[in-house]
């Protein structure tokens, strides 16, 4: 007889990644424990036991997202010689779940919901600050190695990169031209260009 406890078979990380996918498909109104359970082949009661409720699932997802950002930065930096190339890849991968205008709209709806929920807002702000810190670290490295002009401010430019990423996504979702990844690369190239040293030719298109 198996001991009573947490049901085995699917790791929490797998469930949370599936949650992100389901969120993009159905939006806030359609997200239920049952919908996520179907996506991972578990019973809704199993998710209720692990996370307590849909709200608990979203809190767990937010906590995992912050961990994922830190791990992603390390992986991306190890595979790029250029700090700016790593930055571009980091920002492109940060919007990987938003591959269609519909999924973008659904995830944006979740963000709007987060802004009105104190616990989810706190975590959303933490994720925002974590991402900003990672961007600033890459820009600081780029300045130290000569990829950026020495008079550039990594802190200010990090905020601009975040704003451009958000704006590029919204414009793309409205205009529905091309792919979000392509649009984001173009916008990042444009915002970084004035901060490059003369005759610089960084490989911003690395992936």
Short mmCIF file of C-alpha atoms in Angstrom, two decimals:
data_model
loop_
_atom_site.label_atom_id
_atom_site.label_comp_id
_atom_site.label_asym_id
_atom_site.label_seq_id
_atom_site.Cartn_x
_atom_site.Cartn_y
_atom_site.Cartn_z
CA UNK A 1 0.00 0.00 0.00
CA UNK A 2 1.43 3.39 -1.02
CA UNK A 3 1.82 5.99 1.75
CA UNK A 4 -0.63 8.85 1.84
CA UNK A 5 0.96 12.11 0.71
CA UNK A 6 1.58 14.21 -2.33
CA UNK A 7 0.58 12.36 -5.50
CA UNK A 8 3.60 11.45 -7.57
CA UNK A 9 4.15 11.43 -11.29
CA UNK A 10 4.34 15.08 -12.40
CA UNK A 11 6.72 17.63 -10.91
CA UNK A 12 5.42 21.01 -9.81
CA UNK A 13 7.67 22.74 -12.35
CA UNK A 14 5.99 20.80 -15.18
CA UNK A 15 2.58 21.80 -13.87
CA UNK A 16 3.58 25.46 -13.60
CA UNK A 17 4.95 25.53 -17.14
CA UNK A 18 1.74 23.95 -18.37
CA UNK A 19 -0.15 26.63 -16.45
CA UNK A 20 1.64 29.33 -18.45
CA UNK A 21 0.59 27.64 -21.68
CA UNK A 22 -3.03 27.27 -20.57
CA UNK A 23 -3.11 30.90 -19.47
CA UNK A 24 -2.19 31.97 -22.99
CA UNK A 25 -4.92 29.78 -24.45
CA UNK A 26 -7.90 30.59 -22.22
CA UNK A 27 -7.23 33.85 -20.32
CA UNK A 28 -8.29 34.56 -16.72
CA UNK A 29 -11.91 33.48 -17.15
CA UNK A 30 -10.98 30.06 -18.51
CA UNK A 31 -8.12 29.22 -16.17
CA UNK A 32 -9.18 26.57 -13.68
CA UNK A 33 -7.43 23.81 -11.81
CA UNK A 34 -9.36 21.41 -14.01
CA UNK A 35 -8.02 23.02 -17.21
CA UNK A 36 -4.42 22.78 -16.00
CA UNK A 37 -4.99 19.25 -14.70
CA UNK A 38 -6.19 18.16 -18.14
CA UNK A 39 -3.06 19.64 -19.71
CA UNK A 40 -0.77 17.55 -17.52
CA UNK A 41 -2.91 14.43 -17.19
CA UNK A 42 -3.74 14.76 -13.49
CA UNK A 43 -6.95 14.95 -11.52
CA UNK A 44 -8.05 18.45 -10.39
CA UNK A 45 -7.98 17.17 -6.81
CA UNK A 46 -4.25 16.56 -7.17
CA UNK A 47 -3.64 20.20 -8.06
CA UNK A 48 -5.92 21.31 -5.23
CA UNK A 49 -3.83 19.24 -2.83
CA UNK A 50 -0.58 20.73 -4.10
CA UNK A 51 -1.56 24.38 -4.56
CA UNK A 52 -4.79 24.80 -2.60
CA UNK A 53 -6.64 26.89 -5.19
CA UNK A 54 -6.26 28.69 -8.50
CA UNK A 55 -4.92 31.67 -6.58
CA UNK A 56 -2.36 29.45 -4.90
CA UNK A 57 -1.36 28.05 -8.28
CA UNK A 58 -0.80 31.57 -9.64
CA UNK A 59 1.29 32.51 -6.60
CA UNK A 60 3.42 29.40 -7.09
CA UNK A 61 3.82 30.25 -10.77
CA UNK A 62 4.99 33.77 -9.92
CA UNK A 63 7.56 32.40 -7.48
CA UNK A 64 8.81 29.93 -10.08
CA UNK A 65 9.00 32.64 -12.73
CA UNK A 66 11.44 34.66 -10.63
CA UNK A 67 13.65 31.57 -10.21
CA UNK A 68 13.45 30.87 -13.93
CA UNK A 69 14.64 34.39 -14.80
CA UNK A 70 17.78 34.00 -12.70
CA UNK A 71 18.52 30.58 -14.19
CA UNK A 72 17.83 31.76 -17.74
CA UNK A 73 20.28 34.65 -17.45
CA UNK A 74 23.03 32.26 -16.42
CA UNK A 75 22.30 29.84 -19.28
CA UNK A 76 22.09 32.58 -21.88
CA UNK A 77 25.28 34.29 -20.77
CA UNK A 78 27.26 31.05 -20.92
CA UNK A 79 26.29 30.54 -24.56
CA UNK A 80 27.10 34.07 -25.80
CA UNK A 81 30.45 35.78 -26.18
CA UNK A 82 28.65 39.13 -26.35
CA UNK A 83 26.80 40.60 -23.37
CA UNK A 84 24.53 42.48 -25.77
CA UNK A 85 23.85 39.29 -27.69
CA UNK A 86 22.93 37.63 -24.40
CA UNK A 87 20.64 40.55 -23.59
CA UNK A 88 18.77 40.26 -26.87
CA UNK A 89 18.31 36.53 -26.42
CA UNK A 90 17.14 37.04 -22.84
CA UNK A 91 14.46 39.51 -23.87
CA UNK A 92 13.31 37.36 -26.81
CA UNK A 93 12.97 34.32 -24.57
CA UNK A 94 11.08 36.38 -21.99
CA UNK A 95 8.21 36.72 -24.48
CA UNK A 96 8.37 33.15 -25.81
CA UNK A 97 4.95 32.33 -24.34
CA UNK A 98 3.38 35.22 -26.27
CA UNK A 99 3.69 33.70 -29.73
CA UNK A 100 0.28 34.84 -30.98
CA UNK A 101 -1.70 38.06 -30.51
CA UNK A 102 -4.34 36.02 -28.69
CA UNK A 103 -1.86 34.60 -26.17
CA UNK A 104 -0.40 38.08 -25.71
CA UNK A 105 -3.86 39.45 -24.95
CA UNK A 106 -4.60 36.67 -22.48
CA UNK A 107 -1.33 37.11 -20.59
CA UNK A 108 -1.87 40.87 -20.55
CA UNK A 109 -5.26 40.24 -18.97
CA UNK A 110 -3.55 38.25 -16.21
CA UNK A 111 -1.16 41.14 -15.60
CA UNK A 112 -4.11 43.50 -15.24
CA UNK A 113 -5.58 41.07 -12.73
CA UNK A 114 -2.28 40.98 -10.82
CA UNK A 115 -2.33 44.75 -10.43
CA UNK A 116 -5.53 44.50 -8.39
CA UNK A 117 -4.44 41.61 -6.17
CA UNK A 118 -1.98 42.58 -3.39
CA UNK A 119 -0.21 39.22 -3.26
CA UNK A 120 0.06 38.77 -7.01
CA UNK A 121 1.06 42.41 -7.46
CA UNK A 122 3.88 42.02 -4.94
CA UNK A 123 5.23 39.06 -6.89
CA UNK A 124 4.76 40.75 -10.26
CA UNK A 125 6.77 43.72 -9.00
CA UNK A 126 9.49 41.40 -7.70
CA UNK A 127 9.71 39.71 -11.11
CA UNK A 128 9.88 43.12 -12.77
CA UNK A 129 12.73 44.24 -10.51
CA UNK A 130 14.57 40.94 -10.93
CA UNK A 131 14.43 41.23 -14.70
CA UNK A 132 15.53 44.87 -14.54
CA UNK A 133 18.51 43.92 -12.38
CA UNK A 134 19.54 41.16 -14.80
CA UNK A 135 19.29 43.54 -17.76
CA UNK A 136 21.35 46.16 -15.94
CA UNK A 137 24.04 43.58 -15.12
CA UNK A 138 24.36 42.61 -18.78
CA UNK A 139 24.49 46.27 -19.85
CA UNK A 140 27.11 47.01 -17.20
CA UNK A 141 29.20 44.13 -18.51
CA UNK A 142 28.75 45.43 -22.05
CA UNK A 143 29.99 48.86 -20.97
CA UNK A 144 32.96 47.35 -19.14
CA UNK A 145 34.01 45.32 -22.19
CA UNK A 146 33.56 48.15 -24.70
CA UNK A 147 30.34 46.99 -26.34
CA UNK A 148 28.59 50.12 -25.05
CA UNK A 149 29.91 53.65 -24.80
CA UNK A 150 31.35 54.43 -21.39
CA UNK A 151 29.03 57.43 -20.98
CA UNK A 152 25.95 55.20 -21.19
CA UNK A 153 23.97 54.62 -17.99
CA UNK A 154 23.21 50.89 -17.59
CA UNK A 155 20.52 51.62 -14.99
CA UNK A 156 18.64 54.08 -17.21
CA UNK A 157 19.10 51.95 -20.31
CA UNK A 158 17.79 48.86 -18.47
CA UNK A 159 14.53 50.68 -17.77
CA UNK A 160 14.33 51.70 -21.42
CA UNK A 161 14.91 48.13 -22.59
CA UNK A 162 12.06 46.93 -20.37
CA UNK A 163 9.77 49.65 -21.66
CA UNK A 164 10.67 48.90 -25.28
CA UNK A 165 10.03 45.19 -24.74
CA UNK A 166 6.56 45.88 -23.34
CA UNK A 167 5.77 48.45 -26.03
CA UNK A 168 6.98 46.26 -28.88
CA UNK A 169 4.70 43.48 -27.71
CA UNK A 170 1.66 45.72 -27.52
CA UNK A 171 2.32 47.29 -30.92
CA UNK A 172 2.85 43.87 -32.47
CA UNK A 173 -0.37 42.51 -30.95
CA UNK A 174 -2.27 45.49 -32.39
CA UNK A 175 -0.65 45.58 -35.82
CA UNK A 176 -0.31 41.79 -36.24
CA UNK A 177 2.56 42.04 -38.69
CA UNK A 178 5.37 39.48 -38.65
CA UNK A 179 6.53 37.65 -35.54
CA UNK A 180 6.96 39.13 -32.09
CA UNK A 181 10.55 37.88 -31.90
CA UNK A 182 11.44 39.72 -35.11
CA UNK A 183 9.74 42.92 -33.95
CA UNK A 184 11.48 42.80 -30.59
CA UNK A 185 14.92 42.28 -32.12
CA UNK A 186 14.38 45.26 -34.40
CA UNK A 187 13.28 47.51 -31.54
CA UNK A 188 16.18 46.45 -29.31
CA UNK A 189 18.66 47.12 -32.10
CA UNK A 190 17.16 50.60 -32.52
CA UNK A 191 17.25 51.48 -28.82
CA UNK A 192 20.82 50.21 -28.33
CA UNK A 193 22.29 51.73 -31.52
CA UNK A 194 22.85 55.26 -30.10
CA UNK A 195 24.80 53.75 -27.19
CA UNK A 196 27.27 51.77 -29.31
CA UNK A 197 30.85 53.00 -29.72
CA UNK A 198 31.92 54.19 -33.19
CA UNK A 199 32.31 51.42 -35.75
CA UNK A 200 30.96 48.82 -33.34
CA UNK A 201 29.31 45.81 -34.91
CA UNK A 202 27.98 43.68 -32.02
CA UNK A 203 26.28 40.42 -32.84
CA UNK A 204 22.87 41.37 -31.47
CA UNK A 205 21.18 38.71 -33.55
CA UNK A 206 22.62 35.78 -31.61
CA UNK A 207 20.07 33.29 -30.31
#
